[in-house]
Amino acid sequence: MITQDDDAEILAQARAGFIDEAHEMLQQFEDAMLVLESAPDDGESLNAAFRAAHTIKGTAGLFGFDRVVHFTHEAEALLEALRSGERPLDEPVMTALLESRDQIGRLLAELGDPDGSPETEALGRELVGRLRVLRGAEALSEPEPAAAAEAAFAPESAEAVRPVWHLSLRFLPDALRAGLDPLAFLRYLNKLGEVIAIRTLVEAVPPLDEIDAEACHLGFELRLQSETASLADIEGVFEFAAEDSDVRILPPGSAPAAFESLVEHRCGDDAAARATLLSIWEQLGLQFALRESVAPPAEPDAEPVVVRHIERRSAEIAARSDRRSGEGDRRQQGRDRRAGDETRFVRVRADKLDHLIDLIGELVIAGSGAQMVAHLERSAPLQEATERVMTLVQETRDGALALRMVPIGETFGRFQRVVRDLSKQLGKEIELVVTGGDTELDKSVVDQIADPLMHLVRNSLDHGIEPTADRLAVGKSATGQLRLNAYQEAGAIVIEVSDDGRGLARERILAKAIERGLIPHDADLADSEVWQLIFLPGFSTAEAVTDISGRGVGMDVVKRNIEALRGSIQLFSQTGHGTTTRIRLPLTLAMIDGFLTMVGGVHYVLPMSAVGECIDVPPEHGASPERISGTFNLRGEILPWLDLARFYGVEPTPLAAGARRSVVVVRHVDQRVGLVVDRLMGEHQTVIKPLSGIFSHLKALAGSTILGSGDVALVMDIAGLLVHAQALSRSSPSTLARNRA
């Protein structure tokens, strides 16, 4: 039995679903408008923007979100003027529509507040005024001439003053099965005007013992009085019901031929049905002389353009639905609607997906424990069974992680609007070029990388790309180029933000660093070391503080946020040719394939993607066993080595007879380091868990994990280890002795 509490919960879930869908529609709206800015004749993009706005308005109306409905209606009306050719697309229209998108977003954010904030209301009133002026609201509100209709129909006096639309509705049998509520559509019409007369047709309802409770047999004839509603507004009400209804709309002042055509469509050769329909119209207020029969329908040209238009719109909607479901012949095959359409996507709450990943992580740990028990029992059948289970667990883990993988192109797409607005604000011509948008990474990483990318994009637009005059003076094109690129490399994802601007000013950076006492006057730094100075807190060489950048509080935050994701950031620049910022991130933050080692009785896990090879301890280490770090020759290449036991201030694990320590060569970006460990223990599926704040003083650790035995293993931060290894390898022996952890 369904209770009121159940209804409330269902409604709350539906509203939450509407908000999610509305934000998706807003993004589609913005993307379509940005395409139109460079291709004003792109009719498909214009239709996409209109559909997005109409979907938001229609669904908001079903939930009673009137503020969203009323404002979105104004933006939709301007889009309809663009579609009909009554208004060209120019800069004022583009700006107003993009600002309307932002206003709808603000209204959605205030759905919990029925009155809304005064600032949002003021912005809305100002925008509505601009939208109406741009579309010529006065001209659109004038009703069509009614002189031709008055020859056969003499409407009531009120209709002569205010325009009245005639709607003839027939819902098809599958309407209820498809989740449609005829009453909801009729209620929504009252938002466009006033339903002054309505008649429900029940002649098609079968006898009670033959009725199908899930089938719909209702029809309606009604009169809608409205001074502001347009054809697009009214037909849009029934857009979602296009597949399961037959809707005919006659505008105010329709000619007699329009009504004659409608009678022919509804009744055909059935004289009794014709007489009944004419009687109903008379009861609705249409005054005319009843005739024995209605004249034959007019030639096709006389059929109201309204009917043809809504049929075309219905066909477009049906075709779009067919493309989405991949079943264009669904209706012809008569599939039972109760079974539902084949769906390709399922909307899942993020917290449920996170819970699934957590459970699979625990399953991985439990599987490792079972595998260890099987190994200790020395039972071949048990070991074989646990191996099979672990194979399935690994496949399940990979499949679950794949559910969280999303293309980064969605994040890149958000910067189209940023580049457009800031380039106009700065008076620069800038083109955004996006490549690698289909590269996938974990949704949690995508969410956290958006803000750092925003800092980098704004810096490139403000400081990197020169004004047009400066570019022309040095022989560059007037239009600057900002590039966003992503690709996978060695188990990580690389994101590059590049511009073709002036590049970083090495001398200015050095001067600022010397001025602040960060480096000595005689410091001899490589370019890569100079660029790293930019990431120091508060460091900025901007000559003026702007609303866009130059406050010195951005790049250090960028680096800190990226390192929190176990990533790294590098800068590359060439004077006069531009700057590239390269970000390297792990594909996922939840689980990794690891390589298990032991140092000083503690287990350490190295990301398998970073492990290059394992070798014996080099002679250079044996010559100075008390040192923390040094360098060694690996097949002609000089690499730093780092003794993890000395680094963490513990004694190496005593080795069994004949055993020896090893070096694991790991790489990060284009750098490598040899890590001296006590024991190599092989591959290990690693569920990464965060370390508590009390362990924040420990160096170069990215987290922890639980082994099958119940022991805790520490996950190494390879980037942090490289920094320490390089710093220690350049230090003197006396300094090294003091650098124990």
XYZ file of C-alpha atoms in Angstrom:
741
model
C 0.000 0.000 0.000
C 1.414 3.359 -1.045
C 1.250 6.008 1.694
C 1.558 9.765 1.617
C 5.126 9.410 2.875
C 5.888 7.176 -0.099
C 4.394 9.765 -2.446
C 6.467 12.505 -0.848
C 9.643 10.450 -1.211
C 8.877 9.646 -4.852
C 8.198 13.312 -5.553
C 11.421 14.372 -3.823
C 13.414 11.902 -5.904
C 11.717 13.129 -9.066
C 12.538 16.730 -8.213
C 16.170 15.817 -7.583
C 16.209 14.072 -10.937
C 14.757 17.191 -12.551
C 17.505 19.378 -11.106
C 20.210 17.026 -12.403
C 18.593 16.912 -15.832
C 18.120 20.691 -15.851
C 21.830 21.260 -15.299
C 22.588 18.891 -18.169
C 20.142 20.812 -20.345
C 21.784 24.095 -19.366
C 25.153 22.747 -20.465
C 23.645 21.619 -23.770
C 22.088 25.057 -24.154
C 25.420 26.780 -23.564
C 27.315 24.455 -25.898
C 24.765 25.032 -28.665
C 24.904 28.810 -28.255
C 28.698 28.850 -28.401
C 28.553 26.858 -31.641
C 26.050 29.367 -33.015
C 28.384 32.252 -32.234
C 30.869 30.933 -34.782
C 28.249 29.368 -37.089
C 25.050 31.484 -36.944
C 23.405 29.441 -39.702
C 23.697 26.141 -37.820
C 20.018 25.266 -37.560
C 20.616 22.069 -35.613
C 22.445 23.932 -32.832
C 19.640 26.498 -32.678
C 17.090 23.687 -32.392
C 19.214 22.046 -29.704
C 19.262 25.267 -27.664
C 15.501 25.648 -28.077
C 14.848 22.037 -27.055
C 17.025 22.403 -23.970
C 15.205 25.559 -22.848
C 11.828 24.034 -23.589
C 12.645 20.845 -21.686
C 13.620 22.869 -18.625
C 10.477 24.986 -18.833
C 8.136 22.065 -19.399
C 9.503 19.886 -16.622
C 9.722 22.817 -14.198
C 6.050 23.500 -14.864
C 5.104 19.944 -13.918
C 6.763 20.457 -10.522
C 5.307 23.922 -9.989
C 8.611 25.811 -10.243
C 6.908 28.921 -11.591
C 9.885 31.265 -11.355
C 11.906 28.946 -13.597
C 8.969 28.554 -15.984
C 8.249 32.262 -16.371
C 11.831 33.298 -16.989
C 12.693 30.381 -19.272
C 9.585 31.199 -21.317
C 11.094 34.595 -22.219
C 14.380 33.042 -23.372
C 12.476 30.368 -25.284
C 10.372 33.034 -27.027
C 13.509 34.784 -28.264
C 14.888 31.457 -29.511
C 11.638 30.847 -31.368
C 11.988 34.279 -32.999
C 15.449 33.212 -34.162
C 14.118 29.901 -35.497
C 11.308 31.586 -37.415
C 13.670 34.152 -38.941
C 11.892 37.096 -37.290
C 15.088 38.100 -35.494
C 18.709 37.650 -36.652
C 21.342 36.282 -34.304
C 23.730 39.067 -33.351
C 25.980 39.962 -30.441
C 23.244 41.496 -28.182
C 21.047 38.423 -28.678
C 23.944 36.032 -28.008
C 24.932 37.901 -24.843
C 21.347 38.018 -23.569
C 20.793 34.301 -24.145
C 24.038 33.292 -22.435
C 23.164 35.528 -19.492
C 19.735 33.891 -19.473
C 21.441 30.527 -19.119
C 23.242 31.839 -16.030
C 19.988 33.241 -14.641
C 18.220 29.908 -15.032
C 21.110 28.319 -13.148
C 20.632 30.825 -10.324
C 16.899 30.126 -10.216
C 17.562 26.394 -10.014
C 19.931 26.983 -7.115
C 17.144 28.842 -5.274
C 14.379 26.267 -5.736
C 14.231 25.760 -1.978
C 13.416 29.441 -1.498
C 9.983 30.317 -2.954
C 10.736 34.056 -2.998
C 14.360 33.942 -4.121
C 17.065 36.475 -3.425
C 16.475 40.160 -4.291
C 19.621 40.161 -6.431
C 18.370 37.261 -8.552
C 14.951 38.871 -8.919
C 16.499 42.186 -10.005
C 18.723 40.453 -12.555
C 15.731 38.519 -13.813
C 13.600 41.635 -14.342
C 16.396 43.382 -16.199
C 17.021 40.348 -18.400
C 13.321 39.842 -19.155
C 13.111 43.439 -20.337
C 16.087 42.952 -22.655
C 14.773 39.657 -23.992
C 11.401 41.197 -24.817
C 12.952 44.176 -26.531
C 15.229 41.930 -28.577
C 12.370 39.766 -29.820
C 9.889 42.625 -30.328
C 7.368 41.470 -27.778
C 4.700 43.984 -28.801
C 4.594 42.719 -32.350
C 4.455 39.080 -31.257
C 1.580 39.678 -28.847
C -0.820 40.886 -31.519
C -3.494 38.295 -32.383
C -4.086 37.185 -35.921
C -6.940 38.882 -37.820
C -10.301 37.243 -37.230
C -12.245 38.755 -40.111
C -12.275 35.552 -42.137
C -13.528 33.434 -39.260
C -16.344 35.817 -38.381
C -18.091 34.913 -41.651
C -18.922 31.458 -40.307
C -18.295 31.803 -36.556
C -19.443 34.601 -34.299
C -17.451 34.130 -31.078
C -18.467 35.511 -27.757
C -17.703 39.131 -27.072
C -14.803 38.264 -24.778
C -13.069 36.459 -27.638
C -13.322 39.558 -29.780
C -11.309 41.410 -27.165
C -8.827 38.719 -26.134
C -7.446 36.035 -28.503
C -8.755 32.509 -27.975
C -7.068 29.341 -29.228
C -8.977 26.158 -29.971
C -7.351 22.864 -28.963
C -8.553 19.421 -29.972
C -6.816 16.661 -27.972
C -6.997 12.892 -28.220
C -4.758 10.783 -25.990
C -3.825 7.397 -27.448
C -4.306 4.102 -25.542
C -0.627 3.841 -24.520
C -0.514 7.296 -22.913
C -0.985 6.098 -19.327
C 1.468 3.237 -19.781
C 4.047 5.768 -20.946
C 3.634 7.650 -17.655
C 1.639 10.575 -19.070
C -1.004 12.348 -17.008
C -3.573 14.142 -19.228
C -4.646 16.292 -16.290
C -1.097 17.601 -15.831
C -1.023 18.896 -19.393
C -4.378 20.616 -18.965
C -3.242 22.237 -15.720
C -0.095 23.484 -17.376
C -2.145 25.263 -20.065
C -3.417 27.572 -17.313
C 0.119 28.887 -16.977
C -0.107 30.181 -20.553
C -3.525 31.740 -20.168
C -7.010 30.736 -19.042
C -8.941 27.665 -20.130
C -12.346 29.323 -20.527
C -14.219 26.229 -21.735
C -13.505 22.505 -21.860
C -15.394 19.357 -22.739
C -14.161 15.860 -21.897
C -14.969 13.220 -24.499
C -15.732 9.818 -23.019
C -17.506 8.194 -25.942
C -14.499 5.942 -26.618
C -14.440 4.503 -23.074
C -15.434 0.797 -23.310
C -17.918 -0.941 -20.975
C -16.683 -1.524 -17.437
C -16.290 -5.285 -17.860
C -14.120 -4.748 -20.940
C -12.043 -1.782 -19.794
C -8.259 -1.946 -19.506
C -7.257 0.073 -16.429
C -3.918 0.960 -18.002
C -5.368 2.183 -21.293
C -6.419 5.762 -21.994
C -9.587 6.535 -23.989
C -10.038 10.245 -23.221
C -10.264 13.220 -25.510
C -10.731 16.936 -24.935
C -12.025 19.950 -26.819
C -11.099 23.213 -25.133
C -10.762 26.958 -25.596
C -7.612 28.696 -24.294
C -7.694 32.445 -23.839
C -4.266 34.129 -23.803
C -2.762 37.414 -24.892
C 0.855 36.310 -24.643
C 1.000 32.635 -25.635
C 2.566 31.820 -28.995
C 2.144 28.737 -31.123
C 5.503 27.424 -29.893
C 4.389 27.837 -26.277
C 1.205 25.827 -26.736
C 2.588 23.067 -28.902
C 5.563 22.806 -26.567
C 3.221 21.803 -23.726
C 2.509 18.551 -25.555
C 6.037 17.873 -26.830
C 6.595 15.073 -24.353
C 3.259 13.487 -25.342
C 3.847 13.639 -29.095
C 4.123 9.869 -29.471
C 1.003 9.116 -27.448
C -1.447 11.829 -28.445
C -3.087 13.495 -31.408
C -3.056 17.253 -30.865
C -4.596 19.842 -33.189
C -4.235 23.559 -32.496
C -6.225 26.281 -34.248
C -5.020 29.849 -33.639
C -7.296 32.799 -32.882
C -9.230 33.893 -35.931
C -8.779 30.637 -37.852
C -10.666 30.492 -41.143
C -13.721 28.233 -41.600
C -11.660 25.865 -43.717
C -9.490 25.135 -40.676
C -12.455 23.939 -38.614
C -13.859 22.009 -41.569
C -10.507 20.252 -41.959
C -10.486 19.446 -38.243
C -13.986 17.932 -38.414
C -12.911 15.817 -41.375
C -9.851 14.612 -39.491
C -11.805 13.714 -36.346
C -14.964 12.244 -37.843
C -14.298 11.203 -41.416
C -17.571 10.067 -43.064
C -19.411 9.478 -39.766
C -22.320 11.967 -39.959
C -23.392 11.309 -36.361
C -19.882 11.959 -35.045
C -19.759 15.189 -37.048
C -23.020 16.390 -35.583
C -21.819 15.533 -32.066
C -18.546 17.433 -32.506
C -20.324 20.503 -33.903
C -22.687 20.412 -30.947
C -19.759 20.293 -28.529
C -18.146 23.285 -30.228
C -21.405 25.182 -29.938
C -21.521 24.425 -26.212
C -17.930 25.721 -25.923
C -19.064 29.099 -27.251
C -18.488 28.841 -30.984
C -21.635 30.309 -32.569
C -22.536 29.087 -36.054
C -25.451 27.637 -37.996
C -25.610 23.864 -37.755
C -25.499 22.113 -41.090
C -26.595 18.646 -42.131
C -23.054 17.930 -43.179
C -19.797 19.751 -43.187
C -18.379 20.807 -46.510
C -15.558 18.670 -47.886
C -12.193 19.632 -46.567
C -10.350 22.368 -48.338
C -7.421 21.706 -50.587
C -4.206 20.772 -48.795
C -3.009 24.346 -49.011
C -5.995 25.424 -46.916
C -5.044 23.193 -44.022
C -3.840 25.313 -41.099
C -0.119 25.718 -41.015
C -0.406 25.114 -37.277
C -1.437 21.504 -37.808
C 1.346 20.820 -40.263
C 3.843 22.435 -37.913
C 2.920 20.370 -34.883
C 2.915 17.194 -36.968
C 6.401 18.024 -38.159
C 7.518 18.753 -34.602
C 6.010 15.467 -33.426
C 7.871 13.636 -36.168
C 11.123 15.287 -35.116
C 10.554 14.306 -31.502
C 9.675 10.739 -32.434
C 12.726 10.469 -34.659
C 14.937 11.825 -31.900
C 13.487 9.348 -29.426
C 14.010 6.517 -31.905
C 17.622 7.489 -32.403
C 18.148 7.604 -28.670
C 16.651 4.170 -28.049
C 17.749 2.587 -31.339
C 14.248 1.285 -32.003
C 12.704 3.260 -34.836
C 10.102 0.600 -35.525
C 8.973 0.269 -31.914
C 5.464 1.482 -32.504
C 5.050 -0.549 -35.703
C 6.019 -3.710 -33.840
C 3.455 -2.947 -31.133
C 5.804 -3.601 -28.250
C 4.086 -3.618 -24.906
C 4.903 -0.270 -23.337
C 4.701 -1.779 -19.889
C 7.906 -3.661 -20.622
C 9.731 -0.371 -21.146
C 12.126 0.636 -23.869
C 15.615 -0.716 -24.181
C 17.842 1.793 -22.432
C 21.500 2.448 -22.962
C 22.140 4.610 -19.901
C 21.137 4.358 -16.263
C 21.425 7.321 -13.932
C 23.089 6.221 -10.687
C 23.717 8.324 -7.601
C 27.415 9.001 -7.078
C 27.318 7.976 -3.414
C 25.914 4.557 -4.368
C 28.740 4.084 -6.830
C 31.279 5.139 -4.210
C 29.782 2.609 -1.796
C 30.125 -0.104 -4.446
C 33.799 0.783 -4.949
C 34.354 0.638 -1.175
C 32.755 -2.798 -0.968
C 34.865 -4.098 -3.830
C 37.934 -2.711 -2.104
C 37.073 -4.681 1.008
C 36.480 -7.707 -1.221
C 39.978 -7.332 -2.647
C 41.445 -7.259 0.868
C 39.383 -10.275 1.965
C 40.402 -12.128 -1.195
C 44.057 -11.486 -0.432
C 43.523 -12.915 3.040
C 41.877 -16.030 1.635
C 44.714 -16.435 -0.845
C 47.256 -16.215 1.973
C 45.407 -18.845 4.006
C 45.323 -21.157 0.991
C 49.061 -20.715 0.550
C 49.732 -21.528 4.214
C 47.512 -24.621 4.087
C 49.494 -25.883 1.068
C 46.299 -27.243 -0.454
C 46.491 -27.327 -4.242
C 42.674 -27.397 -4.775
C 42.198 -24.538 -2.323
C 44.938 -22.497 -3.937
C 43.434 -23.108 -7.370
C 39.984 -22.040 -6.125
C 41.301 -18.867 -4.519
C 43.244 -18.025 -7.660
C 40.027 -18.287 -9.651
C 38.197 -16.142 -7.113
C 40.941 -13.509 -7.183
C 40.808 -13.422 -10.994
C 37.088 -12.714 -10.832
C 37.625 -10.147 -8.068
C 40.180 -8.351 -10.223
C 37.807 -8.329 -13.187
C 35.030 -7.035 -10.925
C 37.369 -4.371 -9.594
C 38.303 -3.242 -13.092
C 34.654 -3.196 -14.160
C 33.583 -1.176 -11.124
C 36.388 1.327 -11.607
C 35.396 1.650 -15.269
C 31.941 2.788 -14.107
C 33.578 5.828 -12.535
C 35.622 6.670 -15.605
C 34.290 9.653 -17.542
C 35.675 11.563 -20.538
C 37.523 14.714 -19.601
C 35.999 16.411 -22.638
C 32.999 17.432 -20.523
C 35.321 19.396 -18.241
C 37.162 20.890 -21.209
C 33.836 21.928 -22.733
C 33.078 24.192 -19.773
C 35.969 26.429 -20.745
C 34.385 27.396 -24.066
C 32.222 29.900 -22.210
C 35.111 31.053 -19.994
C 37.349 31.752 -22.991
C 34.534 33.518 -24.817
C 33.634 35.837 -21.931
C 37.185 36.616 -20.789
C 38.471 37.258 -24.304
C 35.750 39.878 -24.760
C 36.458 41.338 -21.334
C 40.181 41.590 -22.127
C 39.651 42.809 -25.679
C 41.633 39.898 -27.143
C 40.854 37.485 -29.944
C 41.410 33.993 -28.586
C 40.610 30.592 -30.048
C 40.193 27.530 -27.827
C 41.423 24.254 -29.337
C 40.496 21.036 -27.497
C 42.067 17.645 -28.257
C 41.931 14.341 -26.411
C 38.496 15.052 -24.963
C 37.612 11.348 -25.063
C 40.431 10.497 -22.644
C 38.878 8.958 -19.527
C 39.768 9.242 -15.860
C 38.102 8.776 -12.507
C 35.060 10.966 -11.860
C 36.468 12.031 -8.489
C 39.635 13.235 -10.218
C 37.618 15.091 -12.849
C 35.639 16.925 -10.174
C 38.757 18.029 -8.310
C 40.822 19.046 -11.334
C 38.288 21.581 -12.640
C 39.364 24.418 -10.315
C 43.138 24.076 -10.941
C 42.458 24.041 -14.685
C 40.382 27.188 -14.319
C 43.358 28.967 -12.678
C 45.658 27.917 -15.503
C 43.229 28.938 -18.240
C 42.627 32.364 -16.703
C 46.364 32.954 -16.292
C 47.003 32.042 -19.924
C 44.249 34.378 -21.119
C 45.312 37.290 -18.925
C 49.127 37.064 -18.833
C 50.127 34.549 -21.483
C 48.423 35.668 -24.686
C 49.318 39.195 -25.747
C 46.864 41.901 -26.846
C 46.108 41.905 -30.570
C 48.312 44.950 -31.288
C 51.304 43.355 -29.572
C 50.861 40.111 -31.482
C 50.667 41.888 -34.821
C 53.772 43.929 -33.948
C 55.878 40.756 -33.592
C 54.447 39.063 -36.655
C 51.949 36.758 -34.965
C 48.364 36.218 -36.043
C 45.791 38.508 -34.476
C 44.019 35.548 -32.875
C 45.759 33.899 -29.973
C 45.396 30.186 -29.383
C 44.745 28.374 -26.125
C 45.022 24.586 -26.306
C 43.694 21.946 -23.931
C 44.988 18.438 -24.533
C 44.740 15.140 -22.664
C 46.231 11.690 -23.214
C 47.163 8.561 -21.288
C 50.782 7.662 -20.669
C 52.293 4.908 -18.520
C 49.225 4.330 -16.351
C 48.559 8.022 -15.815
C 46.678 10.783 -17.557
C 48.474 13.867 -18.799
C 46.640 17.180 -19.195
C 48.325 20.060 -21.012
C 47.277 23.723 -21.008
C 49.231 25.571 -23.710
C 49.173 29.030 -25.230
C 51.085 30.706 -28.047
C 51.687 33.899 -26.082
C 54.763 35.748 -24.942
C 56.101 32.991 -22.679
C 57.437 33.316 -19.125
C 59.807 36.157 -18.324
C 62.818 34.384 -16.821
C 64.623 37.555 -15.720
C 61.544 39.025 -14.040
C 60.934 35.787 -12.156
C 64.550 35.674 -10.956
C 64.465 39.338 -9.954
C 61.288 38.849 -7.939
C 62.719 35.729 -6.242
C 65.942 37.565 -5.323
C 63.956 40.557 -4.088
C 61.988 38.316 -1.746
C 65.079 36.483 -0.543
C 64.062 33.148 -2.018
C 67.362 32.596 -3.825
C 70.826 34.170 -3.520
C 71.983 36.840 -5.996
C 74.525 34.528 -7.590
C 72.198 31.550 -7.975
C 72.646 29.623 -11.222
C 69.307 27.933 -11.899
C 68.167 25.910 -14.852
C 64.988 27.034 -16.611
C 62.957 24.231 -15.043
C 64.049 25.383 -11.580
C 63.193 29.000 -12.372
C 59.691 28.050 -13.501
C 59.137 26.155 -10.244
C 59.531 29.433 -8.346
C 56.122 30.452 -9.686
C 54.498 27.835 -7.473
C 55.763 29.417 -4.253
C 52.981 30.899 -2.051
C 52.126 34.478 -2.998
C 54.672 34.613 -5.832
C 53.527 36.840 -8.712
C 55.227 39.050 -11.280
C 51.981 40.742 -12.370
C 52.333 44.512 -12.607
C 48.672 45.109 -11.816
C 46.007 43.299 -9.862
C 42.974 42.450 -11.999
C 39.699 40.628 -11.485
C 41.069 37.782 -13.590
C 44.497 37.013 -12.123
C 47.637 38.620 -10.758
C 46.938 38.399 -7.026
C 49.617 35.781 -6.384
C 47.227 33.344 -4.730
C 46.644 30.950 -7.603
C 49.616 28.851 -8.718
C 50.579 27.616 -5.259
C 46.971 26.499 -4.752
C 47.063 24.773 -8.128
C 50.161 22.807 -7.183
C 48.835 21.916 -3.743
C 45.522 20.643 -5.159
C 47.241 18.562 -7.820
C 49.671 17.024 -5.364
C 46.684 16.162 -3.152
C 45.521 14.011 -6.077
C 48.925 12.249 -6.106
C 49.792 14.173 -9.244
C 52.541 16.513 -10.420
C 52.751 19.722 -12.412
C 55.499 21.026 -14.713
C 56.013 24.230 -16.660
C 57.686 24.576 -20.058
C 58.143 27.946 -21.706
C 59.900 29.564 -24.624
C 60.158 33.334 -24.843
C 57.905 34.666 -27.565
C 56.400 31.273 -28.374
C 54.215 30.470 -25.393
C 53.931 28.362 -22.265
C 52.774 24.803 -21.592
C 51.618 23.547 -18.204
C 51.688 19.768 -17.949
C 49.695 17.993 -15.255
C 50.159 14.286 -14.601
C 47.476 12.480 -12.599
C 46.681 8.894 -11.639
C 43.773 7.356 -13.548
C 41.964 6.556 -10.311
C 42.284 7.385 -6.615
C 40.578 4.266 -5.275
C 42.649 1.192 -6.215
C 45.905 0.527 -8.003
C 48.072 -2.376 -9.035
C 51.000 -2.201 -6.629
C 54.418 -3.755 -6.080
C 54.889 -4.851 -2.471
C 58.252 -4.460 -0.712
C 59.555 -4.561 2.876
C 61.893 -2.099 4.563
C 62.824 -2.247 8.253
C 59.977 -4.633 9.035
C 57.376 -2.319 7.400
C 55.550 -3.065 4.152
C 55.674 -0.445 1.412
C 53.681 -0.450 -1.832
C 54.997 1.149 -5.006
C 52.563 1.891 -7.872
C 53.170 -0.809 -10.468
C 52.901 1.767 -13.261
C 55.996 3.500 -11.840
C 58.161 0.397 -11.427
C 60.725 -0.013 -14.181
C 63.000 -2.854 -13.043
C 64.581 -4.527 -10.020
C 68.387 -4.931 -9.710
C 71.022 -5.818 -7.148
C 72.342 -3.115 -4.858
C 75.004 -1.209 -6.850
C 78.634 -1.010 -5.667
C 78.222 2.740 -5.096
C 75.782 1.997 -2.295
C 78.023 -0.662 -0.764
C 80.911 1.809 -0.646
C 78.918 4.154 1.607
C 76.392 1.991 3.504
C 75.654 4.737 6.066
C 74.542 7.263 3.479
C 70.900 8.012 2.848
C 71.342 8.785 -0.813
C 73.843 9.014 -3.619
C 74.197 8.252 -7.311
C 75.038 5.106 -9.289
C 75.755 4.109 -12.844
C 72.941 2.198 -14.546
C 74.125 1.086 -17.975
C 75.858 4.389 -18.637
C 73.156 6.615 -17.063
C 73.770 8.326 -13.725
C 70.761 7.914 -11.436
C 70.170 8.893 -7.812
C 69.538 6.147 -5.269
C 67.671 6.437 -1.982
C 68.005 3.986 0.898
C 64.466 3.824 2.297
C 65.572 2.350 5.634
C 68.022 5.216 6.263
C 65.520 7.701 4.784
C 62.875 6.755 7.352
C 65.397 6.367 10.181
C 65.030 2.606 10.775
C 67.465 -0.273 10.740
C 67.355 -2.557 7.691
C 65.584 -5.891 8.168
C 68.041 -8.657 9.065
C 68.499 -10.835 6.014
C 68.498 -14.602 5.920
C 71.579 -16.474 4.812
C 72.202 -15.889 1.130
C 69.573 -13.119 0.892
C 70.504 -9.626 -0.215
C 68.929 -6.240 -0.529
C 67.644 -4.955 -3.861
C 67.060 -1.732 -5.748
C 63.696 -0.964 -7.373
C 64.125 1.551 -10.193
C 61.015 3.733 -10.390
C 60.196 6.511 -12.796
C 58.103 9.623 -12.596
C 57.529 11.709 -15.739
C 61.023 11.728 -17.327
C 63.002 11.134 -14.121
C 64.133 7.913 -12.428
C 65.446 6.946 -9.024
C 66.641 3.682 -7.447
C 64.980 2.765 -4.135
C 66.981 0.430 -1.880
C 64.638 -2.054 -0.143
C 65.148 -5.090 2.081
C 62.794 -7.571 0.369
C 60.807 -7.840 -2.853
C 57.370 -9.405 -2.306
C 55.718 -9.131 -5.729
C 52.550 -7.668 -7.186
C 49.665 -6.691 -4.950
C 46.188 -5.285 -5.648
C 46.121 -2.189 -3.492
C 43.080 -0.466 -2.012
C 44.291 2.999 -1.107
C 43.082 4.427 2.189
C 43.933 7.936 3.409
C 46.377 8.448 6.227
C 45.221 10.144 9.393
C 46.399 13.691 10.049
C 48.724 12.486 12.803
C 50.913 10.952 10.094
C 51.174 14.146 8.047
C 54.803 14.593 9.125
C 55.856 11.414 7.330
C 57.617 12.064 4.051
C 56.650 10.904 0.587
C 53.624 8.801 1.525
C 50.395 8.810 -0.507
C 48.243 6.637 1.771
C 47.960 3.194 3.276
C 46.397 -0.182 2.550
C 45.463 -3.348 4.407
C 47.160 -6.602 3.469
C 45.492 -10.001 3.520
C 47.315 -10.773 6.767
C 45.766 -7.722 8.403
C 49.047 -5.800 8.435
C 49.137 -2.180 7.286
C 51.271 -1.267 4.278
C 52.242 2.286 3.314
C 51.755 3.507 -0.249
C 54.747 5.474 -1.543
C 54.509 8.866 -3.233
C 56.995 8.525 -6.096
C 57.040 12.247 -6.932
C 57.898 13.099 -3.329
C 60.619 10.466 -3.215
C 62.220 11.901 -6.348
C 62.298 15.385 -4.868
C 64.017 14.129 -1.712
C 66.414 11.849 -3.597
C 67.571 14.629 -5.919
C 68.002 17.073 -3.063
C 69.952 14.577 -0.963
C 72.126 13.414 -3.861
C 73.320 16.991 -4.366
C 74.126 17.413 -0.676
C 77.515 16.890 0.867
C 78.221 13.757 2.944
C 78.179 15.782 6.137
C 74.779 17.156 5.291
C 73.492 13.692 4.436
C 74.405 12.401 7.862
C 72.134 15.022 9.439
C 69.174 14.316 7.124
C 67.859 11.193 8.769
C 64.065 11.177 9.064
